[in-house]
CSV table of C-alpha atoms in Angstrom, one decimal:
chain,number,residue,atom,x,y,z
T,1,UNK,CA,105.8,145.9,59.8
T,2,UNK,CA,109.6,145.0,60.7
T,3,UNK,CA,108.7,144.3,63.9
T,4,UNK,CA,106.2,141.5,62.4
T,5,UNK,CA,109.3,140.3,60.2
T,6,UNK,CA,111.3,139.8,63.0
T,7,UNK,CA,109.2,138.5,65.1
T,8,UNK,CA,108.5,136.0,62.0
T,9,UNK,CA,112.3,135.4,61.1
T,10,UNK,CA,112.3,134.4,65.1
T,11,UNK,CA,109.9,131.9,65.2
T,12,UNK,CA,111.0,130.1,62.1
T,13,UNK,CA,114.4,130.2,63.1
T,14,UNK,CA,112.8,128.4,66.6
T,15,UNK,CA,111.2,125.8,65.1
T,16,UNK,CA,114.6,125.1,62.7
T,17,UNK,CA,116.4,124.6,65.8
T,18,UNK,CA,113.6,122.5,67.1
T,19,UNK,CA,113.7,120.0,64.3
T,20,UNK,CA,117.6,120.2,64.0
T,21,UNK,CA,117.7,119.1,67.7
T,22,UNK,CA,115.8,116.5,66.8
T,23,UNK,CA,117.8,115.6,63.6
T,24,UNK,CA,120.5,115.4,65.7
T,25,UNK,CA,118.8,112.6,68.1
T,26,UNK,CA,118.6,110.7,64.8
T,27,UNK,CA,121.7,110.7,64.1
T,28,UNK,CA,123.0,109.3,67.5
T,29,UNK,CA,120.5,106.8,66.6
T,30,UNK,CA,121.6,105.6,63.7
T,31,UNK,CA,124.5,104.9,65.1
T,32,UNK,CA,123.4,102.8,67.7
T,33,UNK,CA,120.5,101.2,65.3
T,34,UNK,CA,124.0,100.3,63.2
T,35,UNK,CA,126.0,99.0,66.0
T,36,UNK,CA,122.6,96.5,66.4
T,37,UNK,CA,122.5,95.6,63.6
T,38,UNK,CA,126.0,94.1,63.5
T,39,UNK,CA,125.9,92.7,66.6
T,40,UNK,CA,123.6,90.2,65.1
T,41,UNK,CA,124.9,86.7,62.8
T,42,UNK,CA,122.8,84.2,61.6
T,43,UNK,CA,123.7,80.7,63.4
T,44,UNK,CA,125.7,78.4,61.6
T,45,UNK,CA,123.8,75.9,58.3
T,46,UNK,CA,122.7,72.6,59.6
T,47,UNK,CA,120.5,71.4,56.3
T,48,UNK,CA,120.6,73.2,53.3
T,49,UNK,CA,117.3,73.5,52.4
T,50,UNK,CA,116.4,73.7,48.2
T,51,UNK,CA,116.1,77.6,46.9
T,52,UNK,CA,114.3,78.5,44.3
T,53,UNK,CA,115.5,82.1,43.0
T,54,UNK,CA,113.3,84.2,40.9
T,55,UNK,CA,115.0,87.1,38.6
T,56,UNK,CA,112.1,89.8,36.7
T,57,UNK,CA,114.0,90.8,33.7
T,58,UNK,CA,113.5,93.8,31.2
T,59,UNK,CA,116.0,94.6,28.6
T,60,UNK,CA,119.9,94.7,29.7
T,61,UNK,CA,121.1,96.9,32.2
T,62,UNK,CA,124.9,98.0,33.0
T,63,UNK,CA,126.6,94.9,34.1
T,64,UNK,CA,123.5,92.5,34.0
T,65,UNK,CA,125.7,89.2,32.8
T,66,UNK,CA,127.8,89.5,35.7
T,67,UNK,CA,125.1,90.4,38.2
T,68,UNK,CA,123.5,87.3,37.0
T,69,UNK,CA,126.5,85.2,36.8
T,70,UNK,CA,126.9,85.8,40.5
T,71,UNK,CA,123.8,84.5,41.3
T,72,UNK,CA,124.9,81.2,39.0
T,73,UNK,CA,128.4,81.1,41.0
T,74,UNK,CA,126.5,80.4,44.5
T,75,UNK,CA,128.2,78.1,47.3
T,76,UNK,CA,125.4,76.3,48.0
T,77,UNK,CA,123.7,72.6,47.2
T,78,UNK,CA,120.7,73.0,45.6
T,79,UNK,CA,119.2,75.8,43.7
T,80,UNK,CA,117.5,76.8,40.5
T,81,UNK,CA,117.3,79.7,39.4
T,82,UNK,CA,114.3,81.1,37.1
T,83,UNK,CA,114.3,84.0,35.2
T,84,UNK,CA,111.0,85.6,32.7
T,85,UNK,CA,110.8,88.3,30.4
T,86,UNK,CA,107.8,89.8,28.7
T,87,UNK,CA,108.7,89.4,25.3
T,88,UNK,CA,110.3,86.8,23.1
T,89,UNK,CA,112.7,89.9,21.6
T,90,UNK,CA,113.8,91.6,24.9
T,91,UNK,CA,117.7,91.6,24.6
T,92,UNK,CA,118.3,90.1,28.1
T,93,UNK,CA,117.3,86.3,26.7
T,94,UNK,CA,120.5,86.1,25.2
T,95,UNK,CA,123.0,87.5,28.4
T,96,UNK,CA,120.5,84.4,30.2
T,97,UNK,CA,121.3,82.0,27.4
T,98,UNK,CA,124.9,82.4,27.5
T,99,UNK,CA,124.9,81.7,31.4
T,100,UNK,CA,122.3,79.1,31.3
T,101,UNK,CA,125.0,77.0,28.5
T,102,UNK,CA,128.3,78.3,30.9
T,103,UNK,CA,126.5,75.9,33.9
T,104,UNK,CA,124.8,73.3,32.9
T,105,UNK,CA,124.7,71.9,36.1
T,106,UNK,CA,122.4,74.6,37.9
T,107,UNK,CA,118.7,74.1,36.9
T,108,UNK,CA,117.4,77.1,34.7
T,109,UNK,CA,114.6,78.2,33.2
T,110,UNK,CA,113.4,80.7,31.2
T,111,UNK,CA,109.8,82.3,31.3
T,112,UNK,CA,108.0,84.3,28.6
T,113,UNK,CA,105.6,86.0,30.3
T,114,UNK,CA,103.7,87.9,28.0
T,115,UNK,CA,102.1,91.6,28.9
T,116,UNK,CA,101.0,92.2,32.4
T,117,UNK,CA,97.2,92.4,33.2
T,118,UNK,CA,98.2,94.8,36.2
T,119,UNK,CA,99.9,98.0,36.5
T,120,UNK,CA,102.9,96.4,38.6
T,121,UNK,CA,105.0,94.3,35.7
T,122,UNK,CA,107.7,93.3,38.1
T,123,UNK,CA,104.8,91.7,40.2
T,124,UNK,CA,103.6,89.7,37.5
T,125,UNK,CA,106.8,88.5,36.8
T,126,UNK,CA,107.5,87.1,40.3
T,127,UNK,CA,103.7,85.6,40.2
T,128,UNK,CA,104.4,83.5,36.9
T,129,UNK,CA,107.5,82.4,38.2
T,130,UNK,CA,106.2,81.2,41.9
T,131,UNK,CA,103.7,78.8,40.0
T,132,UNK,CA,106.8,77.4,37.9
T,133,UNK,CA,109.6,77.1,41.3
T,134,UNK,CA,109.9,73.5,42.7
T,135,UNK,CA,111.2,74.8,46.0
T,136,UNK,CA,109.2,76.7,49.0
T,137,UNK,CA,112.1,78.9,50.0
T,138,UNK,CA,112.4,81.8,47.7
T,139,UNK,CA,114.8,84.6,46.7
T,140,UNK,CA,113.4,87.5,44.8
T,141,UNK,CA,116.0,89.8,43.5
T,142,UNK,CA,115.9,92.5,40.6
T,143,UNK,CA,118.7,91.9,37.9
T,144,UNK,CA,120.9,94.9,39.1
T,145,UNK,CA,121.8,92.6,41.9
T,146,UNK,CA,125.1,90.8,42.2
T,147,UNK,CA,126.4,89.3,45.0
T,148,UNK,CA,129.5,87.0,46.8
T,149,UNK,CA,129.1,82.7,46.7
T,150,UNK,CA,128.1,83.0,50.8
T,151,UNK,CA,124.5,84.8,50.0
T,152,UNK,CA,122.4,81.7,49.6
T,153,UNK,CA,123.9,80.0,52.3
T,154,UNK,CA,123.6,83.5,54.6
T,155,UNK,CA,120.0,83.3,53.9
T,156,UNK,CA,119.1,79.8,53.8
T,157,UNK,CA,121.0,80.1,58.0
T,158,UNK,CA,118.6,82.6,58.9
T,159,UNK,CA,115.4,80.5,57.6
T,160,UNK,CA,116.5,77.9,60.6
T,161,UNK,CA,114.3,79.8,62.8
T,162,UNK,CA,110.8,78.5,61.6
T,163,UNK,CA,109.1,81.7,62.8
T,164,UNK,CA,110.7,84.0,60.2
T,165,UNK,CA,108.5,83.9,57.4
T,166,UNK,CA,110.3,86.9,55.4
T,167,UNK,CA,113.7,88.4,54.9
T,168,UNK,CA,114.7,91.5,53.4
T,169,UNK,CA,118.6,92.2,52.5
T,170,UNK,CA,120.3,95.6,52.8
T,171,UNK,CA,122.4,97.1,50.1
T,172,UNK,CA,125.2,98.9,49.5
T,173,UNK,CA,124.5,100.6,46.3
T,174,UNK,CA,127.0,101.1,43.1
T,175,UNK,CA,126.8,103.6,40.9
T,176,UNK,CA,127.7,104.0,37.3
T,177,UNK,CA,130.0,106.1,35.1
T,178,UNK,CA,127.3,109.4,36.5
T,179,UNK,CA,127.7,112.2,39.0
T,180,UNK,CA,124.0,112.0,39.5
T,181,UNK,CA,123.9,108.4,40.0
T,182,UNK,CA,127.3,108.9,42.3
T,183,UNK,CA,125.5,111.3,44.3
T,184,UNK,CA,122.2,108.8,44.9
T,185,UNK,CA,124.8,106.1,45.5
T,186,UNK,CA,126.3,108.5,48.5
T,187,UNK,CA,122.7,109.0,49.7
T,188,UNK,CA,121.3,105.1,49.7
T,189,UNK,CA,124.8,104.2,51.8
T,190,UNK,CA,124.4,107.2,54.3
T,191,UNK,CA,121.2,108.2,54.6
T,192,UNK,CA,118.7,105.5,53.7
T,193,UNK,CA,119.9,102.6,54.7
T,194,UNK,CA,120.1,104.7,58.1
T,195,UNK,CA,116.2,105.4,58.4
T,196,UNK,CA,116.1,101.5,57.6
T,197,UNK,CA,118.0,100.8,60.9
T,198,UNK,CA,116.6,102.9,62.7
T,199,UNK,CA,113.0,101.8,61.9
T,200,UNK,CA,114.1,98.2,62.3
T,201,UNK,CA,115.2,99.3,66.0
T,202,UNK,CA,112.2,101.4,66.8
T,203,UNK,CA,109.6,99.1,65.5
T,204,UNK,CA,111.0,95.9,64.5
T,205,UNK,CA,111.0,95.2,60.8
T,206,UNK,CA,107.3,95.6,59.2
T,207,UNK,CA,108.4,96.5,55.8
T,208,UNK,CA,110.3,94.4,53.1
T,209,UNK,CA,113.1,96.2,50.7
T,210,UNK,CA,112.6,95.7,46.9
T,211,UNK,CA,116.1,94.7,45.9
T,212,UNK,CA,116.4,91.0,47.5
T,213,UNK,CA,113.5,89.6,49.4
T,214,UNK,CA,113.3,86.1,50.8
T,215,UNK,CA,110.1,84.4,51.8
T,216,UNK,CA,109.0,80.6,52.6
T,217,UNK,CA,106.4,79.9,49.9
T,218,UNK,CA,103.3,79.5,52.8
T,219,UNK,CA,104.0,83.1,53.7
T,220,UNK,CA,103.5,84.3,50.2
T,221,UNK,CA,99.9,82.3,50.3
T,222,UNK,CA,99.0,83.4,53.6
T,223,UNK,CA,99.3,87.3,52.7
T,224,UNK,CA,97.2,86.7,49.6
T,225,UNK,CA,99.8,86.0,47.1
T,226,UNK,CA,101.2,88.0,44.8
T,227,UNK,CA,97.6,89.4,44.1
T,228,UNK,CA,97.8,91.2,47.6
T,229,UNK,CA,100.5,93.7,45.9
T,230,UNK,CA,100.1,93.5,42.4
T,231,UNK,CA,98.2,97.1,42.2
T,232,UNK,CA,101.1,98.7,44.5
T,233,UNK,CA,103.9,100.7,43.5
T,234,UNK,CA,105.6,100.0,46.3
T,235,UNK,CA,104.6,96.0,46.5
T,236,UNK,CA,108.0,95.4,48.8
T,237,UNK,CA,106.7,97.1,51.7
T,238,UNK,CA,103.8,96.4,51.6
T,239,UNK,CA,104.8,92.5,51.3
T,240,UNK,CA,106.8,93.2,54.4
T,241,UNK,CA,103.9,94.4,56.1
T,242,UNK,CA,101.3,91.9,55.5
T,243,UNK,CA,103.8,89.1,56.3
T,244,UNK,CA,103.7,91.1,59.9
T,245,UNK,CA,100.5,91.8,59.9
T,246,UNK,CA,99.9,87.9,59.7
T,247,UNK,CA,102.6,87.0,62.6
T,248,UNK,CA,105.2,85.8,60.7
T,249,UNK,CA,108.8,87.4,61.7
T,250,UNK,CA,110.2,89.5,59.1
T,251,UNK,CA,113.9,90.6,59.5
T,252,UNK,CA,116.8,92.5,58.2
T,253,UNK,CA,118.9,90.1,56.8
T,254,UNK,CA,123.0,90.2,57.6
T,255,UNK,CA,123.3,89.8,54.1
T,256,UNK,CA,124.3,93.6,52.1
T,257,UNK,CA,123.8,93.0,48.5
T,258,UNK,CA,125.3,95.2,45.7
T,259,UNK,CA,123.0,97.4,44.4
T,260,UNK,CA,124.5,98.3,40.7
T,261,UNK,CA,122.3,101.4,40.1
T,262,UNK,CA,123.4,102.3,36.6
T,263,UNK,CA,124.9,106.0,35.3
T,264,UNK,CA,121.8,107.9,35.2
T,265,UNK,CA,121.7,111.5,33.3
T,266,UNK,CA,120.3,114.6,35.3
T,267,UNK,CA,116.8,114.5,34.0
T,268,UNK,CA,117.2,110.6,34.7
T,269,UNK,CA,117.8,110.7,38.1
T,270,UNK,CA,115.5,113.7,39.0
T,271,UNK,CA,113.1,111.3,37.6
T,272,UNK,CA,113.9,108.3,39.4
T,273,UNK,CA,114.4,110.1,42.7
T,274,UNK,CA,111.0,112.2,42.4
T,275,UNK,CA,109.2,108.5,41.6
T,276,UNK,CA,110.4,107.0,44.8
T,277,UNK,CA,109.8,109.9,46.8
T,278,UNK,CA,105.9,110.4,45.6
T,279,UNK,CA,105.9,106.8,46.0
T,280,UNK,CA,106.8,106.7,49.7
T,281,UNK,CA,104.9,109.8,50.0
T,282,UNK,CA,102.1,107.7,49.1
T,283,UNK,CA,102.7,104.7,50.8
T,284,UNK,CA,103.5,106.0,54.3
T,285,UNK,CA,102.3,109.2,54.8
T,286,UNK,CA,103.6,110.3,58.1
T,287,UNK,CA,106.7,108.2,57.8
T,288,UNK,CA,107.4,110.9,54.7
T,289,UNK,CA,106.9,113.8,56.7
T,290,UNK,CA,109.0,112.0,59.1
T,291,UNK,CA,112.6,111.8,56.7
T,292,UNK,CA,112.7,115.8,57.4
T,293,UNK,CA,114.6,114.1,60.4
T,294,UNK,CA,117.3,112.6,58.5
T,295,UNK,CA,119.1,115.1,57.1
T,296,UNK,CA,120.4,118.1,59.5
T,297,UNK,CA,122.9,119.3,57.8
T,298,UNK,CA,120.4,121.4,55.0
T,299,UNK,CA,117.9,122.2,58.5
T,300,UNK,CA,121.8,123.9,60.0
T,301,UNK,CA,122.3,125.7,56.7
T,302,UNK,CA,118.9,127.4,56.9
T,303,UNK,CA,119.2,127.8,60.3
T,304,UNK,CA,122.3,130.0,59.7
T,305,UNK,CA,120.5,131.6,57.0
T,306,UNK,CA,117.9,133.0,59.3
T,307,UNK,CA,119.7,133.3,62.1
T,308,UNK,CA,123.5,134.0,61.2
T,309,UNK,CA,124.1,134.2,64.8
T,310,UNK,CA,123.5,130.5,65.1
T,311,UNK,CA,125.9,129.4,62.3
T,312,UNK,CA,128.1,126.9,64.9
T,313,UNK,CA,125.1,124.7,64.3
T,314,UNK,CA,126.2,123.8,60.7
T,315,UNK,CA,129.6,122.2,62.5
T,316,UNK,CA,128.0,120.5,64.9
T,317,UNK,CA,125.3,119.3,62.0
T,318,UNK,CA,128.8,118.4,60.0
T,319,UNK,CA,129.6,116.2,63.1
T,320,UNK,CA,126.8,114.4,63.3
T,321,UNK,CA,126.2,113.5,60.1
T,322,UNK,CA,129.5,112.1,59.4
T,323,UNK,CA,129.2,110.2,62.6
T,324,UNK,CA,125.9,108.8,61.2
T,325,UNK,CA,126.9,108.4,57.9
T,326,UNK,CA,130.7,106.0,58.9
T,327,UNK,CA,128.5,104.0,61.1
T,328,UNK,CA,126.2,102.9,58.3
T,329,UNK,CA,128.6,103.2,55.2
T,330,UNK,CA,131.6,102.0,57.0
T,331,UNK,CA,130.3,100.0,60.0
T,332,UNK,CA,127.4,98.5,58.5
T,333,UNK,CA,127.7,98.1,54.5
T,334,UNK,CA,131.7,98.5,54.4
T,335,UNK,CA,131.4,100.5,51.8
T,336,UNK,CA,134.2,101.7,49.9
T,337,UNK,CA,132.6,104.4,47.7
T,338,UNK,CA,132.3,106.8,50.6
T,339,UNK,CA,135.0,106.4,52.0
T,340,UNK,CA,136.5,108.1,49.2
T,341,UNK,CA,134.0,110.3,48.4
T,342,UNK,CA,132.7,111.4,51.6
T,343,UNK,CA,133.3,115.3,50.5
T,344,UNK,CA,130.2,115.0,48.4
T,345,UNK,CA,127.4,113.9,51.8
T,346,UNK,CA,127.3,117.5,51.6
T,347,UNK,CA,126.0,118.1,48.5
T,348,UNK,CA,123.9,114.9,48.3
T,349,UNK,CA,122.0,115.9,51.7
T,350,UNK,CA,121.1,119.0,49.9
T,351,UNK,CA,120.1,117.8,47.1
T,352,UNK,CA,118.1,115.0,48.7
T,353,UNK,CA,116.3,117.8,50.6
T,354,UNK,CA,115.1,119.7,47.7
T,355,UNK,CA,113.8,116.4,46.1
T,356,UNK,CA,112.2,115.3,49.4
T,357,UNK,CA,110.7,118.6,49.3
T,358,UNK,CA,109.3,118.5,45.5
T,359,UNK,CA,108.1,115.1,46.5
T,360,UNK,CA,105.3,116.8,48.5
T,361,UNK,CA,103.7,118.2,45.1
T,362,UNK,CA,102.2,115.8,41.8
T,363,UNK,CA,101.3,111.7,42.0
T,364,UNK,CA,102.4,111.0,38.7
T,365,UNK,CA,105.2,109.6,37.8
T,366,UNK,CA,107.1,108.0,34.9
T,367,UNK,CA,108.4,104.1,34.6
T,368,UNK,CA,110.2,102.2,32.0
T,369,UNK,CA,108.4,104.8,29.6
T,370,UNK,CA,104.8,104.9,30.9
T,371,UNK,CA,103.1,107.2,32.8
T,372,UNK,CA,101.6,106.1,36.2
T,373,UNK,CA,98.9,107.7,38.6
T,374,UNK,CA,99.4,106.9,42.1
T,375,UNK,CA,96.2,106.7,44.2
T,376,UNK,CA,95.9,107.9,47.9
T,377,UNK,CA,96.7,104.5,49.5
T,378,UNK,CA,100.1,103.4,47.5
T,379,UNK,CA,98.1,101.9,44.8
T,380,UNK,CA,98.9,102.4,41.1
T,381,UNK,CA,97.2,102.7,37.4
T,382,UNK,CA,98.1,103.7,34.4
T,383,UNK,CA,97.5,107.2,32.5
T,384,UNK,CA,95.7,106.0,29.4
């Protein structure tokens, strides 16, 4: 019988240095993905082209009248920006009232868009306010965005090339006055955003990012519309794959945005965290399996608790990861949060594990107060 344990402890603590090794591979190329990444500017603005820019709203979050003000306070010719609510009482008509009377000169409107037919609110949102933009180029961005004067003009650059049909911006994410939203903050600047790169180098970009998404209006039409994604939890990757799917280039724009995630409690987060992991779980299947790549410093710590004998591992794990993590929160997003915080990549690796780990079991999850059952192929519906 101990002979069968040992024999047991030996073979897991083999295949813990096999997928360390590889976590380590990872790493070295994240830091290459990032140092591509960089190497890459959009060519300089030769005609502005018109920009419509659609904003979903729902109720006010931390900081929403400056994250929309930034949007108002663009460096660019001509834009309009439209912005729709579901109801005529949500709270966020009058932080879009005040701005719309502080600039009178930049074209606003308001939609009212009643409840959506469709599981997917945000979707609806987006689709009412495509059939009210004048302009073909489009910016799609969730009100917890806020970003410099130069983003219009960044993106509008990288729309010269009449190929590109989609554009999805990076972000450095903010958090609020909330250890838990700190720690997921740490995370999306070290860790996500690095499987982004890396996926972008691999495989080129057939995925969009839900934050900020640009498209050309014929690329929207050509993938269906917004009745392609409007069953999909995740409709931003799967908008960034049809649009590949369909030829059209799709790219990782040089543009970081500012991600103001909000100060979440614990129950909050754990929520929040456990929806997005069920909901890439669902969406891409082997790509979840995948992420147990991205974090080797949790794979080193059970390493050495199998096998103390191996516990050098968890420095060289240490190494790597903080090699990974400057290159994408330093190198690429120049991001000042983990710079000074960088002591907590520890704990946020773990705790990202255990999450990644939980998001293997249950496909339901909760959003804005309702309760969602997500089908086998990324698809959504509501628990009645």
């Amino acid at each position: 019988m101990l002979a069968l344990l040992l024999l047991a402890l030996l073979l897991l603590a083999l295949l813990l240095l096999t997928v360390l090794a590889g976590s380590l591979v990872y790493c070295v190329l994240t830091i290459i993905a990032s140092v591509r990444y960089r190497a890459v500017e959009p060519p300089p603005l030769r005609a502005p082209p018109p920009i419509s820019i659609l904003k979903p709203l729902a109720g006010v979050d931390d900081g929403l009248e400056e994250n929309l003000r930034s949007f108002f306070e663009q460096q660019y010719g001509c834009f309009e920006i439209l912005f729709a609510v579901r109801s005529p009482e949500d709270p966020a008509i009058a932080v879009t009232e005040r701005l719309r009377a502080a600039h009178p000169n930049i074209p606003s409107r308001l939609i009212v868009t009643g409840e959506p037919p469709y599981p997917n609110a945000k979707v609806f949102s987006l689709d009412r306010m495509l059939a009210a933009a004048r302009h073909d180029l489009l910016v799609m961005s969730d009100s917890d965005i806020r970003v410099t004067p130069a983003m219009l003009a960044t993106i509008a650059a990288e729309f010269q090339d009449p190929h590109l049909g989609l554009a999805t911006c990076p972000y450095r994410a903010q958090p609020g006055r909330s250890f838990w939203s700190t720690l997921e903050a740490v995370g999306l600047n070290t860790e996500f955003i690095g499987g982004v790169l890396v996926a972008r180098m691999l495989d080129g970009m057939k995925f969009a990012l839900g934050p900020t998404i640009a498209a050309r209006r014929e690329t929207l039409e050509r993938i269906g519309g917004f009745d392609a994604v409007k069953d999909y939890l995740a409709e931003d990757f799967v908008m960034g794959k049809l649009a590949a799917e369909r030829g059209y280039g799709v790219i990782l724009s040089s543009y970081a945005i500012e991600h103001r995630i909000g100060g979440q409690s614990f129950a909050a987060n754990l929520r929040h965290r456990l929806r997005w992991n069920r909901g890439t779980r669902r969406s891409r299947p082997w790509g979840y399996v995948g992420q147990v790549f991205t974090n080797p410093l949790p794979l080193a710590l059970l390493l050495w608790a199998v096998s103390p004998a191996w516990w050098p591992l968890v420095a060289v794990a240490a190494i790597f990861r903080a090699a990974a993590g400057w290159a994408t929160a330093a190198h690429v997003l120049r991001d000042p949060l983990v710079r000074r915080l960088w002591w907590l990549v520890p704990v946020q690796d773990v705790v990202s594990f255990l999450v990644w780990i939980a998001g293997f079991f249950g496909n339901t999850i909760l959003w804005r107060g309702r309760k969602y059952y997500l089908l086998r192929d990324g698809r959504f519906e509501l628990v009645r």
